[in-house]
PDB file of C-alpha atoms in Angstrom:
ATOM      1  CA  UNK A1133      93.024 200.909 103.997  1.00 40.00           C
ATOM      2  CA  UNK A1134      96.658 201.776 103.049  1.00 42.00           C
ATOM      3  CA  UNK A1135      97.917 200.165  99.873  1.00 39.00           C
ATOM      4  CA  UNK A1136     100.480 198.038 101.751  1.00 36.00           C
ATOM      5  CA  UNK A1137      97.815 196.614 104.068  1.00 36.00           C
ATOM      6  CA  UNK A1138      95.494 196.011 101.117  1.00 35.00           C
ATOM      7  CA  UNK A1139      98.183 194.036  99.311  1.00 35.00           C
ATOM      8  CA  UNK A1140      99.007 192.066 102.450  1.00 36.00           C
ATOM      9  CA  UNK A1141      95.366 191.204 103.021  1.00 38.00           C
ATOM     10  CA  UNK A1142      94.969 190.099  99.398  1.00 33.00           C
ATOM     11  CA  UNK A1143      98.095 187.964  99.601  1.00 33.00           C
ATOM     12  CA  UNK A1144      96.851 186.310 102.785  1.00 36.00           C
ATOM     13  CA  UNK A1145      93.436 185.593 101.327  1.00 35.00           C
ATOM     14  CA  UNK A1146      94.971 183.989  98.229  1.00 33.00           C
ATOM     15  CA  UNK A1147      97.825 182.132  99.939  1.00 34.00           C
ATOM     16  CA  UNK A1148      96.177 178.740  99.897  1.00 31.00           C
ATOM     17  CA  UNK A1149      95.443 179.027  96.187  1.00 33.00           C
ATOM     18  CA  UNK A1150      98.545 180.675  94.834  1.00 35.00           C
ATOM     19  CA  UNK A1151     101.349 180.269  97.339  1.00 39.00           C
ATOM     20  CA  UNK A1152     101.709 184.054  97.460  1.00 39.00           C
ATOM     21  CA  UNK A1153     104.957 185.082  99.117  1.00 37.00           C
ATOM     22  CA  UNK A1154     106.719 181.728  98.594  1.00 37.00           C
ATOM     23  CA  UNK A1155     107.618 179.262  95.857  1.00 49.00           C
ATOM     24  CA  UNK A1156     105.492 176.466  97.317  1.00 48.00           C
ATOM     25  CA  UNK A1157     102.683 177.315  94.915  1.00 58.00           C
ATOM     26  CA  UNK A1158     104.844 177.017  91.798  1.00 75.00           C
ATOM     27  CA  UNK A1159     103.284 174.694  89.241  1.00 87.00           C
ATOM     28  CA  UNK A1160     105.275 171.521  88.527  1.00 91.00           C
ATOM     29  CA  UNK A1161     107.095 171.307  85.211  1.00 96.00           C
ATOM     30  CA  UNK A1162     105.013 170.087  82.310  1.00 96.00           C
ATOM     31  CA  UNK A1163     106.281 167.436  79.900  1.00 97.00           C
ATOM     32  CA  UNK A1164     107.014 170.180  77.360  1.00 97.00           C
ATOM     33  CA  UNK A1165     109.025 172.172  79.896  1.00 97.00           C
ATOM     34  CA  UNK A1166     110.940 169.095  81.080  1.00 97.00           C
ATOM     35  CA  UNK A1167     111.811 168.289  77.465  1.00 97.00           C
ATOM     36  CA  UNK A1168     113.113 171.840  76.958  1.00 98.00           C
ATOM     37  CA  UNK A1169     115.354 171.493  80.023  1.00 98.00           C
ATOM     38  CA  UNK A1170     117.105 168.412  78.598  1.00 98.00           C
ATOM     39  CA  UNK A1171     120.374 169.348  76.852  1.00 98.00           C
ATOM     40  CA  UNK A1172     120.446 169.015  73.065  1.00 98.00           C
ATOM     41  CA  UNK A1173     123.113 169.634  70.430  1.00 97.00           C
ATOM     42  CA  UNK A1174     122.645 173.403  70.771  1.00 97.00           C
ATOM     43  CA  UNK A1175     123.405 173.186  74.493  1.00 98.00           C
ATOM     44  CA  UNK A1176     126.703 171.420  73.755  1.00 97.00           C
ATOM     45  CA  UNK A1177     128.092 172.934  70.531  1.00 96.00           C
ATOM     46  CA  UNK A1178     130.037 170.432  68.441  1.00 96.00           C
ATOM     47  CA  UNK A1179     128.261 167.425  69.941  1.00 97.00           C
ATOM     48  CA  UNK A1180     125.742 165.222  68.126  1.00 98.00           C
ATOM     49  CA  UNK A1181     122.509 163.860  69.538  1.00 97.00           C
ATOM     50  CA  UNK A1182     122.131 160.091  69.625  1.00 96.00           C
ATOM     51  CA  UNK A1183     118.898 160.598  71.589  1.00 95.00           C
ATOM     52  CA  UNK A1184     116.856 163.728  70.989  1.00 96.00           C
ATOM     53  CA  UNK A1185     115.239 165.261  74.091  1.00 96.00           C
ATOM     54  CA  UNK A1186     111.904 163.648  74.926  1.00 95.00           C
ATOM     55  CA  UNK A1187     109.762 163.776  78.074  1.00 96.00           C
ATOM     56  CA  UNK A1188     106.386 162.204  78.837  1.00 97.00           C
ATOM     57  CA  UNK A1189     104.211 161.119  81.744  1.00 96.00           C
ATOM     58  CA  UNK A1190     106.053 158.296  83.500  1.00 94.00           C
ATOM     59  CA  UNK A1191     104.106 155.340  82.110  1.00 92.00           C
ATOM     60  CA  UNK A1192     104.584 156.440  78.492  1.00 94.00           C
ATOM     61  CA  UNK A1193     108.231 157.366  79.130  1.00 90.00           C
ATOM     62  CA  UNK A1194     108.882 153.850  80.433  1.00 87.00           C
ATOM     63  CA  UNK A1195     107.169 152.247  77.441  1.00 88.00           C
ATOM     64  CA  UNK A1196     109.456 154.001  74.931  1.00 84.00           C
ATOM     65  CA  UNK A1197     112.695 153.864  76.921  1.00 78.00           C
ATOM     66  CA  UNK A1198     112.784 157.537  77.921  1.00 79.00           C
ATOM     67  CA  UNK A1199     112.896 156.602  81.603  1.00 84.00           C
ATOM     68  CA  UNK A1200     115.015 154.216  83.644  1.00 86.00           C
ATOM     69  CA  UNK A1201     113.780 152.959  86.997  1.00 89.00           C
ATOM     70  CA  UNK A1202     116.562 151.750  89.277  1.00 91.00           C
ATOM     71  CA  UNK A1203     116.823 150.097  92.663  1.00 88.00           C
ATOM     72  CA  UNK A1204     114.807 147.503  94.544  1.00 85.00           C
ATOM     73  CA  UNK A1205     111.145 147.777  93.626  1.00 82.00           C
ATOM     74  CA  UNK A1206     112.111 150.380  90.997  1.00 88.00           C
ATOM     75  CA  UNK A1207     112.282 152.836  93.880  1.00 91.00           C
ATOM     76  CA  UNK A1208     113.901 155.585  91.826  1.00 94.00           C
ATOM     77  CA  UNK A1209     110.625 156.110  89.931  1.00 94.00           C
ATOM     78  CA  UNK A1210     108.331 156.286  92.967  1.00 94.00           C
ATOM     79  CA  UNK A1211     105.959 159.268  92.754  1.00 95.00           C
ATOM     80  CA  UNK A1212     107.495 160.519  89.497  1.00 97.00           C
ATOM     81  CA  UNK A1213     105.112 162.562  87.338  1.00 97.00           C
ATOM     82  CA  UNK A1214     107.122 163.287  84.177  1.00 97.00           C
ATOM     83  CA  UNK A1215     110.286 161.539  82.956  1.00 97.00           C
ATOM     84  CA  UNK A1216     112.558 162.172  80.015  1.00 96.00           C
ATOM     85  CA  UNK A1217     116.007 161.708  78.551  1.00 95.00           C
ATOM     86  CA  UNK A1218     118.473 162.901  75.950  1.00 97.00           C
ATOM     87  CA  UNK A1219     121.956 161.832  74.859  1.00 97.00           C
ATOM     88  CA  UNK A1220     124.980 163.339  73.116  1.00 98.00           C
ATOM     89  CA  UNK A1221     128.203 162.031  71.586  1.00 97.00           C
ATOM     90  CA  UNK A1222     131.386 163.529  70.189  1.00 96.00           C
ATOM     91  CA  UNK A1223     134.422 161.768  68.782  1.00 95.00           C
ATOM     92  CA  UNK A1224     137.153 161.393  71.370  1.00 94.00           C
ATOM     93  CA  UNK A1225     134.824 162.432  74.200  1.00 96.00           C
ATOM     94  CA  UNK A1226     132.721 160.511  76.741  1.00 96.00           C
ATOM     95  CA  UNK A1227     129.140 159.591  75.914  1.00 97.00           C
ATOM     96  CA  UNK A1228     126.721 161.842  77.798  1.00 98.00           C
ATOM     97  CA  UNK A1229     123.249 160.798  78.924  1.00 97.00           C
ATOM     98  CA  UNK A1230     120.746 163.088  80.633  1.00 97.00           C
ATOM     99  CA  UNK A1231     117.682 162.089  82.614  1.00 97.00           C
ATOM    100  CA  UNK A1232     115.003 164.251  84.206  1.00 97.00           C
ATOM    101  CA  UNK A1233     112.113 163.286  86.436  1.00 97.00           C
ATOM    102  CA  UNK A1234     109.608 165.654  87.982  1.00 97.00           C
ATOM    103  CA  UNK A1235     107.350 165.431  91.000  1.00 97.00           C
ATOM    104  CA  UNK A1236     104.127 166.954  92.302  1.00 96.00           C
ATOM    105  CA  UNK A1237     106.067 169.728  94.017  1.00 97.00           C
ATOM    106  CA  UNK A1238     109.471 170.647  95.430  1.00 97.00           C
ATOM    107  CA  UNK A1239     108.817 168.925  98.756  1.00 97.00           C
ATOM    108  CA  UNK A1240     108.034 165.639  96.997  1.00 97.00           C
ATOM    109  CA  UNK A1241     111.232 165.893  94.943  1.00 97.00           C
ATOM    110  CA  UNK A1242     113.261 166.714  98.052  1.00 97.00           C
ATOM    111  CA  UNK A1243     111.851 163.667  99.851  1.00 97.00           C
ATOM    112  CA  UNK A1244     112.542 161.399  96.867  1.00 97.00           C
ATOM    113  CA  UNK A1245     116.089 162.656  96.326  1.00 98.00           C
ATOM    114  CA  UNK A1246     117.964 160.299  98.726  1.00 97.00           C
ATOM    115  CA  UNK A1247     116.312 157.132  97.370  1.00 96.00           C
ATOM    116  CA  UNK A1248     116.920 158.178  93.763  1.00 97.00           C
ATOM    117  CA  UNK A1249     120.575 158.876  94.490  1.00 97.00           C
ATOM    118  CA  UNK A1250     121.071 155.615  96.365  1.00 96.00           C
ATOM    119  CA  UNK A1251     119.576 153.595  93.492  1.00 96.00           C
ATOM    120  CA  UNK A1252     121.480 155.341  90.695  1.00 96.00           C
ATOM    121  CA  UNK A1253     124.864 155.749  92.384  1.00 96.00           C
ATOM    122  CA  UNK A1254     124.896 152.018  93.186  1.00 95.00           C
ATOM    123  CA  UNK A1255     125.252 151.399  89.435  1.00 93.00           C
ATOM    124  CA  UNK A1256     128.710 152.986  89.242  1.00 94.00           C
ATOM    125  CA  UNK A1257     131.412 150.316  89.770  1.00 93.00           C
ATOM    126  CA  UNK A1258     134.103 151.179  92.335  1.00 93.00           C
ATOM    127  CA  UNK A1259     132.404 154.514  93.006  1.00 95.00           C
ATOM    128  CA  UNK A1260     134.018 157.320  94.964  1.00 96.00           C
ATOM    129  CA  UNK A1261     132.503 160.657  95.943  1.00 97.00           C
ATOM    130  CA  UNK A1262     133.235 163.687  93.770  1.00 97.00           C
ATOM    131  CA  UNK A1263     132.994 167.322  94.796  1.00 95.00           C
ATOM    132  CA  UNK A1264     130.112 168.875  92.941  1.00 95.00           C
ATOM    133  CA  UNK A1265     130.081 172.398  94.339  1.00 92.00           C
ATOM    134  CA  UNK A1266     126.925 174.440  94.710  1.00 93.00           C
ATOM    135  CA  UNK A1267     124.580 173.104  92.039  1.00 96.00           C
ATOM    136  CA  UNK A1268     120.823 173.414  92.441  1.00 96.00           C
ATOM    137  CA  UNK A1269     119.162 172.903  95.817  1.00 97.00           C
ATOM    138  CA  UNK A1270     120.644 169.437  96.323  1.00 98.00           C
ATOM    139  CA  UNK A1271     123.500 167.775  94.477  1.00 98.00           C
ATOM    140  CA  UNK A1272     125.808 164.758  94.623  1.00 98.00           C
ATOM    141  CA  UNK A1273     128.336 163.071  92.349  1.00 98.00           C
ATOM    142  CA  UNK A1274     130.373 159.874  92.157  1.00 98.00           C
ATOM    143  CA  UNK A1275     133.013 158.588  89.753  1.00 97.00           C
ATOM    144  CA  UNK A1276     134.287 155.090  89.116  1.00 96.00           C
ATOM    145  CA  UNK A1277     134.647 152.614  86.300  1.00 94.00           C
ATOM    146  CA  UNK A1278     132.329 152.834  83.315  1.00 93.00           C
ATOM    147  CA  UNK A1279     129.110 150.835  83.251  1.00 86.00           C
ATOM    148  CA  UNK A1280     130.876 148.150  81.198  1.00 80.00           C
ATOM    149  CA  UNK A1281     133.142 147.440  84.160  1.00 81.00           C
ATOM    150  CA  UNK A1282     136.150 147.385  81.833  1.00 82.00           C
ATOM    151  CA  UNK A1283     139.390 148.337  83.540  1.00 85.00           C
ATOM    152  CA  UNK A1284     140.438 151.795  82.414  1.00 90.00           C
ATOM    153  CA  UNK A1285     136.903 152.885  81.546  1.00 94.00           C
ATOM    154  CA  UNK A1286     135.444 155.794  83.479  1.00 96.00           C
ATOM    155  CA  UNK A1287     131.941 156.643  84.576  1.00 96.00           C
ATOM    156  CA  UNK A1288     130.810 159.783  86.372  1.00 97.00           C
ATOM    157  CA  UNK A1289     127.280 160.360  87.658  1.00 98.00           C
ATOM    158  CA  UNK A1290     125.940 163.702  88.880  1.00 98.00           C
ATOM    159  CA  UNK A1291     122.511 164.220  90.431  1.00 98.00           C
ATOM    160  CA  UNK A1292     121.003 167.669  90.966  1.00 98.00           C
ATOM    161  CA  UNK A1293     117.612 168.859  92.196  1.00 98.00           C
ATOM    162  CA  UNK A1294     116.072 172.148  91.105  1.00 98.00           C
ATOM    163  CA  UNK A1295     112.582 172.669  92.516  1.00 97.00           C
ATOM    164  CA  UNK A1296     110.341 169.742  91.623  1.00 98.00           C
ATOM    165  CA  UNK A1297     112.860 168.234  89.163  1.00 98.00           C
ATOM    166  CA  UNK A1298     115.646 165.726  89.796  1.00 98.00           C
ATOM    167  CA  UNK A1299     118.233 165.578  87.008  1.00 98.00           C
ATOM    168  CA  UNK A1300     120.940 163.010  86.388  1.00 98.00           C
ATOM    169  CA  UNK A1301     123.970 163.449  84.150  1.00 98.00           C
ATOM    170  CA  UNK A1302     125.929 160.327  83.189  1.00 97.00           C
ATOM    171  CA  UNK A1303     129.345 160.501  81.533  1.00 97.00           C
ATOM    172  CA  UNK A1304     130.727 157.212  80.151  1.00 97.00           C
ATOM    173  CA  UNK A1305     134.252 157.030  78.741  1.00 96.00           C
ATOM    174  CA  UNK A1306     135.932 154.008  77.155  1.00 92.00           C
ATOM    175  CA  UNK A1307     139.493 153.150  78.276  1.00 92.00           C
ATOM    176  CA  UNK A1308     141.045 155.095  75.362  1.00 91.00           C
ATOM    177  CA  UNK A1309     139.018 158.262  76.035  1.00 94.00           C
ATOM    178  CA  UNK A1310     140.446 160.829  78.425  1.00 91.00           C
ATOM    179  CA  UNK A1311     138.022 162.810  80.554  1.00 94.00           C
ATOM    180  CA  UNK A1312     137.719 164.359  84.015  1.00 95.00           C
ATOM    181  CA  UNK A1313     135.211 164.478  86.849  1.00 95.00           C
ATOM    182  CA  UNK A1314     135.193 168.253  86.518  1.00 96.00           C
ATOM    183  CA  UNK A1315     133.906 167.995  82.940  1.00 96.00           C
ATOM    184  CA  UNK A1316     130.894 165.919  83.999  1.00 97.00           C
ATOM    185  CA  UNK A1317     130.137 168.367  86.822  1.00 97.00           C
ATOM    186  CA  UNK A1318     130.415 171.289  84.394  1.00 97.00           C
ATOM    187  CA  UNK A1319     127.933 169.661  82.002  1.00 98.00           C
ATOM    188  CA  UNK A1320     125.574 168.914  84.902  1.00 98.00           C
ATOM    189  CA  UNK A1321     125.785 172.602  85.749  1.00 98.00           C
ATOM    190  CA  UNK A1322     124.476 173.483  82.295  1.00 98.00           C
ATOM    191  CA  UNK A1323     121.608 171.037  82.827  1.00 98.00           C
ATOM    192  CA  UNK A1324     120.767 172.605  86.210  1.00 98.00           C
ATOM    193  CA  UNK A1325     120.953 176.136  84.821  1.00 98.00           C
ATOM    194  CA  UNK A1326     118.479 175.225  82.085  1.00 98.00           C
ATOM    195  CA  UNK A1327     116.051 174.007  84.755  1.00 98.00           C
ATOM    196  CA  UNK A1328     116.477 177.223  86.706  1.00 97.00           C
ATOM    197  CA  UNK A1329     115.768 179.255  83.556  1.00 97.00           C
ATOM    198  CA  UNK A1330     112.520 177.378  82.967  1.00 96.00           C
ATOM    199  CA  UNK A1331     111.497 177.874  86.616  1.00 94.00           C
ATOM    200  CA  UNK A1332     112.064 181.610  86.066  1.00 95.00           C
ATOM    201  CA  UNK A1333     109.741 181.609  83.063  1.00 95.00           C
ATOM    202  CA  UNK A1334     112.550 181.817  80.507  1.00 96.00           C
ATOM    203  CA  UNK A1335     113.300 179.729  77.457  1.00 96.00           C
ATOM    204  CA  UNK A1336     116.299 177.579  78.412  1.00 97.00           C
ATOM    205  CA  UNK A1337     119.433 178.817  76.670  1.00 97.00           C
ATOM    206  CA  UNK A1338     122.293 177.710  78.943  1.00 98.00           C
ATOM    207  CA  UNK A1339     125.035 176.041  76.923  1.00 98.00           C
ATOM    208  CA  UNK A1340     128.506 174.591  77.499  1.00 96.00           C
ATOM    209  CA  UNK A1341     131.281 177.103  77.043  1.00 89.00           C
ATOM    210  CA  UNK A1342     134.559 175.639  75.859  1.00 71.00           C
TER     211      UNK A1342
END
C-alpha cells in the first residue's frame, strides 16, 4: 500500500482516539497550563503583582477566591473545569485583573461563551460596546464606569476565547487615572497570545510592549 494511503488509513483508524486531522482531540488545559497563561509581572514589565497567578479545579478555586461566579444561578461557572486569576498594579495606571476558566473541550467553551459574557458584562455600569478586533476565536469588550460606580471612574472588560479556555481581562481606573479602551484590549491580546502559545506546546512568553 502506498505510503500516503497507509498514513490515511492509520489516521482514520485512530480518529476517534486522537482527533487526527483536526483540533477536536486536543487535551484541555491543565491547572498548571492555565496558571502559566495568566499574566504575571514578567508579562507586563514595570507592573507589580497584587495577586500571583493561581489556577485550580473549580471547587478549590472558589474556596480560595481564585474564581468568581457571576449571574443568576452562578451561570458563568457552569461546566467549568479549571479556574484561576492574577492581578497587577502600577502607580498612575488602572488596576488589572485576569481570570481564566477552562472547559472539557473547545465546543463546551464555545457553548458557554454567551452566558459567561452576559453575566460578566452586566457588572459594568453604563456599559457600551468596544471594538476588540480579531482576538482569539471569539471576543467581546465593553467599557463604562468603574465597579465602584463613582463618576469619572472607568472600567473596561474584555472577554476572549482560545480553544477550551475563556479569559477575562478587567481594567479598573479611579477618576484621577487616565486610561483608554485600547490599552485594555492590548493587554487582553497579550493574555490571548499566551493561551495560543500554550496550545501550540510552547512556554508562554508573550508580554506587553510599551
